[in-house]
Each structure stands twice: as C-alpha cells, then as structure tokens.
Coordinates of C-alpha atoms in Angstrom, one line a residue:
X157 CA 61.0 161.8 67.4
X158 CA 64.1 164.1 67.2
X159 CA 63.1 165.6 70.5
X160 CA 62.8 162.2 72.0
X161 CA 66.2 161.2 70.8
X162 CA 67.7 164.4 72.1
X163 CA 66.2 163.6 75.4
X164 CA 67.3 159.9 75.5
X165 CA 70.8 160.1 74.0
X166 CA 72.5 162.0 76.8
X167 CA 70.9 159.8 79.4
X168 CA 72.0 156.7 77.5
X169 CA 75.5 158.0 77.3
X170 CA 75.6 158.7 81.0
X171 CA 74.2 155.2 81.7
X172 CA 76.8 153.5 79.6
X173 CA 79.6 155.6 81.2
X174 CA 78.2 154.7 84.6
X175 CA 78.2 151.0 83.7
X176 CA 81.8 151.2 82.4
X177 CA 82.9 152.9 85.6
X178 CA 81.1 150.2 87.7
X179 CA 82.8 147.5 85.7
X180 CA 86.2 149.1 86.1
X181 CA 85.6 149.5 89.9
X182 CA 84.6 145.9 90.2
X183 CA 87.7 144.8 88.3
X184 CA 90.1 146.8 90.5
X185 CA 88.2 145.8 93.7
X186 CA 88.7 142.1 92.7
X187 CA 92.4 142.7 92.0
X188 CA 92.9 144.5 95.3
X189 CA 91.1 141.8 97.2
X190 CA 93.3 139.1 95.6
X191 CA 96.3 141.2 96.4
X192 CA 95.2 141.5 100.0
X193 CA 94.6 137.8 100.2
X194 CA 98.0 137.0 98.8
X195 CA 99.6 138.6 101.9
X196 CA 97.9 136.0 104.1
X197 CA 98.1 132.9 101.8
X198 CA 101.3 131.0 101.2
X199 CA 101.6 129.6 97.7
X200 CA 103.4 126.3 97.9
X201 CA 104.4 123.8 95.3
X202 CA 105.7 120.2 95.8
X203 CA 107.9 118.8 93.1
X204 CA 108.0 115.0 93.0
X205 CA 111.0 113.5 91.2
X206 CA 108.9 110.5 90.2
X207 CA 105.2 109.7 90.3
X208 CA 102.5 109.3 92.9
X209 CA 101.1 105.9 93.8
X210 CA 104.2 104.4 95.5
X211 CA 102.1 103.9 98.7
X212 CA 105.2 105.1 100.4
X213 CA 107.4 108.2 100.4
X214 CA 105.9 110.4 97.6
X215 CA 102.4 109.6 98.6
X216 CA 103.2 110.7 102.1
X217 CA 104.6 114.0 100.9
X218 CA 101.5 114.6 98.8
X219 CA 99.3 113.7 101.8
X220 CA 101.1 116.5 103.8
X221 CA 100.4 119.0 101.1
X222 CA 96.7 118.1 101.1
X223 CA 96.5 118.3 104.9
X224 CA 98.3 121.7 104.8
X225 CA 95.7 123.0 102.4
X226 CA 92.9 121.9 104.7
X227 CA 94.4 123.2 107.9
X228 CA 96.3 126.3 106.9
X229 CA 95.8 129.4 104.7
X230 CA 97.9 127.8 102.0
X231 CA 97.3 127.2 98.4
X232 CA 99.2 124.1 97.2
X233 CA 100.1 122.3 94.0
X234 CA 101.8 118.9 93.5
X235 CA 103.8 118.4 90.3
X236 CA 104.9 114.9 89.3
X237 CA 108.2 115.1 87.5
X238 CA 108.1 111.5 86.1
X239 CA 110.9 109.0 86.0
X240 CA 113.2 110.8 83.6
X241 CA 115.9 112.5 85.7
X242 CA 117.1 114.6 82.8
X243 CA 113.9 116.7 83.1
X244 CA 113.9 117.3 86.8
X245 CA 116.1 120.3 87.1
X246 CA 114.5 122.3 84.3
X247 CA 111.0 121.4 85.7
X248 CA 112.1 122.6 89.1
X249 CA 113.6 125.8 87.6
X250 CA 110.3 126.5 85.8
X251 CA 108.4 126.4 89.1
X252 CA 110.9 128.7 90.8
X253 CA 110.9 131.1 87.9
X254 CA 107.1 131.2 87.3
X255 CA 106.2 133.8 90.0
X256 CA 103.3 131.6 91.0
X257 CA 104.8 130.3 94.2
X258 CA 106.4 131.6 97.4
X259 CA 108.0 128.3 98.4
X260 CA 109.1 125.2 96.6
X261 CA 109.4 121.8 98.2
X262 CA 111.5 118.9 97.0
X263 CA 112.7 115.7 98.5
X264 CA 115.4 113.0 98.2
X265 CA 119.2 113.2 97.8
X266 CA 118.8 113.3 94.0
X267 CA 117.3 116.8 94.1
X268 CA 120.0 118.3 96.3
X269 CA 122.3 119.5 93.5
X270 CA 119.4 121.1 91.7
X271 CA 118.1 122.9 94.7
X272 CA 121.6 124.1 95.6
X273 CA 122.0 125.7 92.1
X274 CA 118.5 127.1 92.0
X275 CA 118.7 128.6 95.5
X276 CA 121.5 130.8 94.2
X277 CA 119.7 131.7 91.0
X278 CA 116.5 132.6 92.7
X279 CA 117.5 134.2 96.0
X280 CA 114.0 135.6 96.7
X281 CA 112.4 132.1 96.4
X282 CA 112.2 129.9 99.5
X283 CA 113.0 126.2 99.3
X284 CA 112.3 123.2 101.6
X285 CA 114.5 120.2 101.1
X286 CA 113.1 117.1 102.9
X287 CA 114.7 113.7 103.5
X288 CA 118.1 115.2 102.4
X289 CA 120.1 118.4 103.1
X290 CA 121.9 120.8 101.0
X291 CA 125.6 121.5 101.7
X292 CA 125.3 124.9 103.4
X293 CA 129.1 125.3 103.4
X294 CA 129.3 124.9 99.6
X295 CA 126.2 126.8 98.3
X296 CA 124.4 130.1 98.6
X297 CA 121.5 128.3 100.4
X298 CA 120.4 130.8 103.0
X299 CA 116.9 130.5 101.5
X300 CA 116.8 126.7 102.0
X301 CA 115.5 124.8 105.0
X302 CA 116.4 121.1 105.1
X303 CA 114.6 118.3 107.0
X304 CA 116.4 115.1 107.8
X305 CA 115.0 112.0 109.4
X306 CA 116.7 109.6 111.8
X307 CA 115.0 106.6 110.1
X308 CA 117.6 104.2 111.7
X309 CA 115.8 104.7 115.0
X310 CA 112.5 103.4 113.8
X311 CA 114.2 100.7 111.8
X312 CA 116.1 99.5 114.9
X313 CA 112.8 99.2 116.7
X314 CA 111.3 97.3 113.8
X315 CA 114.3 95.0 113.6
X316 CA 114.0 94.2 117.3
X317 CA 110.3 93.5 116.9
X318 CA 110.9 91.2 113.9
X319 CA 113.6 89.2 115.7
X320 CA 111.3 88.9 118.8
X321 CA 108.4 87.6 116.7
X322 CA 110.6 84.9 115.1
X323 CA 112.2 83.9 118.3
X324 CA 108.9 83.6 120.1
X325 CA 107.3 81.7 117.2
X326 CA 104.5 84.3 116.9
X327 CA 104.3 84.4 113.1
X328 CA 102.1 81.4 112.0
X329 CA 103.3 79.2 109.3
X330 CA 107.1 79.9 109.6
X331 CA 109.7 77.2 110.2
X332 CA 111.6 77.3 113.5
X333 CA 114.8 78.4 111.8
X334 CA 113.4 81.2 109.7
X335 CA 115.6 84.3 109.2
X336 CA 115.1 87.9 108.1
X337 CA 115.6 89.5 104.7
X338 CA 116.0 93.1 103.7
X339 CA 115.4 94.8 100.3
X340 CA 116.7 98.3 99.6
X341 CA 115.8 100.3 96.6
X342 CA 119.4 101.4 96.0
X343 CA 122.5 101.5 98.0
X344 CA 122.3 105.1 99.3
X345 CA 123.0 106.5 102.7
X346 CA 119.3 107.1 103.5
X347 CA 118.5 103.5 102.5
X348 CA 121.5 102.1 104.4
X349 CA 120.3 104.1 107.4
X350 CA 117.1 101.9 107.4
X351 CA 118.9 98.6 106.7
X352 CA 121.7 99.1 109.2
X353 CA 119.3 100.2 111.9
X354 CA 117.0 97.2 111.2
X355 CA 119.9 94.7 111.3
X356 CA 121.2 96.2 114.6
X357 CA 117.8 96.0 116.2
X358 CA 117.3 92.4 115.1
X359 CA 120.7 91.3 116.5
X360 CA 120.1 93.1 119.7
X361 CA 117.1 90.9 120.2
X362 CA 118.7 87.7 118.9
X363 CA 122.5 87.9 118.2
X364 CA 122.4 84.7 116.2
X365 CA 119.6 85.6 113.7
X366 CA 120.4 85.5 110.0
X367 CA 119.7 88.8 108.1
X368 CA 120.1 88.8 104.3
X369 CA 120.4 92.1 102.3
X370 CA 119.9 92.9 98.6
X371 CA 119.4 96.1 96.6
X372 CA 116.9 96.3 93.7
X373 CA 118.7 99.1 91.9
X374 CA 115.6 101.2 91.7
X375 CA 112.5 102.5 93.5
X376 CA 109.8 101.9 90.8
X377 CA 110.1 98.2 89.8
X378 CA 107.7 96.0 91.8
X379 CA 108.7 93.0 89.6
X380 CA 112.3 93.3 90.7
X381 CA 111.2 93.6 94.3
X382 CA 109.1 90.4 93.9
X383 CA 112.0 88.5 92.4
X384 CA 114.3 89.4 95.2
X385 CA 111.7 88.6 97.9
X386 CA 111.1 85.2 96.4
X387 CA 114.8 84.5 96.3
X388 CA 115.2 85.5 100.0
X389 CA 112.2 83.5 101.1
X390 CA 113.6 80.4 99.2
X391 CA 116.8 80.9 101.2
X392 CA 114.9 80.9 104.5
X393 CA 113.7 84.4 105.1
X394 CA 110.3 84.4 107.0
X395 CA 110.0 88.2 107.3
X396 CA 111.4 90.8 104.8
X397 CA 112.0 94.5 105.6
X398 CA 111.6 96.6 102.5
X399 CA 112.8 100.2 102.1
X400 CA 112.3 100.4 98.3
X401 CA 109.5 102.8 97.4
X402 CA 107.1 101.3 94.8
X403 CA 109.6 98.4 94.3
X404 CA 108.6 97.3 97.8
X405 CA 105.0 96.6 96.6
X406 CA 106.5 93.6 94.8
X407 CA 108.0 92.4 98.1
X408 CA 104.7 92.6 99.9
X409 CA 103.0 90.8 97.0
X410 CA 105.5 88.0 97.1
X411 CA 105.3 87.7 100.9
X412 CA 101.5 87.5 100.9
X413 CA 101.4 84.9 98.2
X414 CA 104.0 82.7 100.1
X415 CA 102.3 83.3 103.5
X416 CA 105.3 85.1 104.8
X417 CA 105.6 88.5 106.3
X418 CA 106.9 92.0 105.6
X419 CA 107.6 95.3 107.3
X420 CA 107.3 98.4 105.1
X421 CA 108.3 102.0 105.4
X422 CA 107.1 105.6 105.2
X423 CA 103.3 105.1 105.3
X424 CA 101.2 102.7 107.3
X425 CA 101.0 100.0 104.6
X426 CA 98.8 97.7 106.6
X427 CA 96.2 100.4 106.8
X428 CA 96.5 101.1 103.1
X429 CA 95.8 97.5 102.1
X430 CA 93.4 96.6 105.0
X431 CA 90.2 97.1 103.0
X432 CA 91.4 96.9 99.4
X433 CA 93.5 93.7 99.7
X434 CA 93.1 91.9 103.1
X435 CA 95.4 89.1 102.1
X436 CA 98.2 91.5 101.4
X437 CA 97.5 93.4 104.6
X438 CA 97.7 90.2 106.6
X439 CA 101.3 89.8 105.6
X440 CA 102.3 93.3 106.9
X441 CA 103.6 93.3 110.5
X442 CA 104.1 97.0 110.8
X443 CA 105.7 100.0 108.9
X444 CA 108.5 102.3 109.9
X445 CA 106.6 105.6 109.6
X446 CA 108.6 108.4 108.2
X447 CA 106.2 111.2 108.9
X448 CA 107.0 113.3 105.8
X449 CA 103.4 114.5 105.8
X450 CA 103.7 115.9 109.4
X451 CA 107.1 117.5 108.6
X452 CA 105.7 119.3 105.6
X453 CA 102.7 120.6 107.5
X454 CA 105.0 121.8 110.3
X455 CA 107.3 123.5 107.8
X456 CA 104.6 125.3 106.0
X457 CA 103.0 126.4 109.3
X458 CA 106.3 127.9 110.4
X459 CA 106.8 129.5 107.0
X460 CA 103.4 131.2 107.3
X461 CA 104.5 132.7 110.6
X462 CA 107.9 133.6 109.1
X463 CA 109.6 131.3 111.7
X464 CA 111.0 128.6 109.4
X465 CA 114.8 128.5 110.0
X466 CA 116.2 128.9 106.5
X467 CA 119.9 128.3 106.1
X468 CA 120.0 125.2 108.3
X469 CA 118.9 121.5 108.6
X470 CA 116.8 120.0 111.3
X471 CA 116.8 116.3 112.2
X472 CA 113.6 114.5 113.2
X473 CA 113.5 111.1 115.0
X474 CA 111.4 109.2 117.5
X475 CA 111.6 111.9 120.1
X476 CA 110.3 114.6 117.7
X477 CA 107.6 112.4 116.2
X478 CA 109.3 112.4 112.8
X479 CA 109.7 108.6 112.9
X480 CA 107.6 105.9 114.5
X481 CA 106.1 102.4 114.1
X482 CA 102.6 101.9 112.7
X483 CA 100.5 100.9 115.8
X484 CA 98.1 98.3 114.4
X485 CA 98.2 95.1 112.3
X486 CA 96.8 91.6 112.7
X487 CA 100.2 90.6 114.2
X488 CA 100.6 93.6 116.4
X489 CA 97.1 93.5 117.8
X490 CA 97.9 89.9 119.1
X491 CA 101.3 90.9 120.6
X492 CA 101.6 89.6 124.2
X493 CA 101.9 92.3 126.8
X494 CA 105.4 91.2 128.0
X495 CA 106.8 91.6 124.5
X496 CA 105.0 95.0 124.1
X497 CA 106.7 96.1 127.3
X498 CA 110.1 95.0 126.0
X499 CA 109.5 97.0 122.8
X500 CA 108.5 100.1 124.8
X501 CA 111.7 99.8 126.8
X502 CA 113.8 99.7 123.6
X503 CA 111.9 102.7 122.3
X504 CA 112.6 104.6 125.5
X505 CA 116.3 103.7 125.2
X506 CA 116.4 105.1 121.7
X507 CA 114.6 108.3 122.6
X508 CA 116.9 108.9 125.6
X509 CA 120.0 108.2 123.6
X510 CA 121.1 105.2 125.6
X511 CA 121.0 103.2 122.4
X512 CA 122.6 104.6 119.3
X513 CA 121.8 102.7 116.1
X514 CA 124.4 102.6 113.3
X515 CA 123.9 105.3 110.7
X516 CA 124.1 105.0 107.0
X517 CA 125.1 108.6 106.7
X518 CA 128.0 108.1 109.2
X519 CA 129.2 105.1 107.2
X520 CA 129.0 107.0 104.0
X521 CA 131.1 109.9 105.5
X522 CA 133.7 107.4 106.8
X523 CA 134.0 105.8 103.4
X524 CA 134.2 109.2 101.7
X525 CA 137.2 110.1 103.9
X526 CA 138.9 106.9 103.0

C-alpha cells in the first residue's frame, strides 16, 4: 500500500500542477484575446436625456446604434437618462469615467453644457454631440465632434407640400378654407428651425394660407399635444405639422380622430403606425426625416477608421442625406405627377442653394445680439 502511494503521489502532484498551469494559460490567453479584440472594436454608449418610445428623435438615435452594432465592429449600449434633468450630468459623467467606453454620444441642446464641461475633465474620452454643437471657442472641446441638421430645408419642402394639398383639395374631408397648424415642443432654435421652414414653404406655395403656431412647453406630454391640436382644428386647421417628440403623438391621435391630417418629424411615422394603427397612419401625410440614425452610423464608422473630425461641427441637410421627406403614405401614393414634379423642383432649388429657408438658429443669434 505504501509503495503504491509512493508511486501515485508524485504523479498526482504533477498532474495537479499541470492542470493548474493549463488553467492559468487559458485565463491569460482569454485576456490577451480580449485585449486584441479591444483594438479592433469601438465601445460606444449613447446617453438619452429622456426615454425611448417617442417614435421620433430618441428612437431614431437608438436605431442608429443598433444598426452600427450590426454593420460595424462596434459594441454599443443605450442608456436612458429619464426625465429628471438634475440627474443627466452626473449620469453622463459616470459613463465617461467608467473606463468601459471609447466614445460617448449625446444629443439635443440641453446636453451641450454638460458635454462641454466633461470634455475638459476627460480629455482622453471622445464625444459625439448630435443635433446641437458645443461652443468650440469657449470650451476645451478638441475631443468633441458635433453634428447639426438643416431641418428647415426638409420642413420647407413639407410646408410646400401641405399648402399644395390644401390648395388642390387633395385631402378628403376638409373644408375649402382649411388652414395649417404647427405644434412645437418648446420654443428653441432647433424647433423654430422646423416651424419657420414649414411656414416659409407653405407661403411659397400659397401666399395667403393661414398658419397657426403653438408650443406645448415639453416633449413628453401627448395629452398637451392633443389639446393644442384640437384647438387648432377647431379654429380651422386641416393639417398640423408637429415637431414635438412624444408630445406629437397626441397631435397625431387628435388628427386621426377628427379625420384631419398631420406631418411628423424625425422618423417615418406613417410606416411606424401602418400595421399597428391603420387609422392613425391614414392621417399622416409624410414626415420630415432627420436621419439621426444614419448620422450616428457614419460617425462611428469614421471613428473606427480614426477619421472623425473632432474639434468641429458638421452640418447635414437635403444634399448630404441628413434630412428628407418620408416617401410613402396613403396621400403621397396618390399624389398627381404634376404636383410631384413641382415638389421635386422645389427640392432641387433647396439642394442647389437657390432657395434659402429662414433659420431658427439665425433668428436666435440675431435676438441674442439685440
């Protein structure tokens, strides 16, 4: 027995030592493999200063992150910050400080001061600011790329279309003297960019058309959007343009119940409702597409190739594919060819620069200078 133990114990010890070495080798091989992969995979996080489900701006941004994950060697995360603004800066700082990400994306004017401060605090972190721009002259923001959209171009095209439809009596069920309404989430330069562009396009098609405007004082209140829409329709609006985030869902609901019409923004809202709520989809003429999803994919693709131009802002409009009109709806699919040609001509004038829609940003700058 003792002889057997003397024979087995050294071999058992060597076996255990070999197993331990193999386990250690596997551990370090896995770590080295992950480290190698980290060199080729960009770790990106999108912070949403709100919640998903708006069927508009934030959903479009999240769509871009999902598409980037499918098409690029990128790992992504989407973080919903909720509707309490006092928590947004600390939440964004935690993401920048975590060490889990190479690039942080955030959108809207509200996040600009937070990104400006954090860019200086975390100079090794890269930031993408979309639908707003940091003030490069006033912050240490050489690690921030900003993406702006010329939404007034798409809104001008939508306004021209809306006025044509009313003038030609192509929207069934509306009185001959129906006018247009507009609902903005808040009076901000980016929202005014939409509303000014829409009004200018409508008046280019019909100088005498009536265009009402009201702000909802928020982007997450569908009930307020519905109340405003009902008031505008009672005053004669047959079609309402809404640039109001989730608040705009109430506008669409009110229009569909009253057999009136709407034009949405950011995402193709007709397509979103076409199967789930055909009655609501029937009220949607088109949407001014702000292709946030496309812009995010392009930015992450450039970041992967180390070609994203940090330290500056880029502007995307009709010519760059950053803005457009949704191509299909029950109304658009019946649009007569002569009117479609008129709309194409207006689009060409916008792309070429022959037509310059009024800008909400230019107006804000003028007012700021007094």
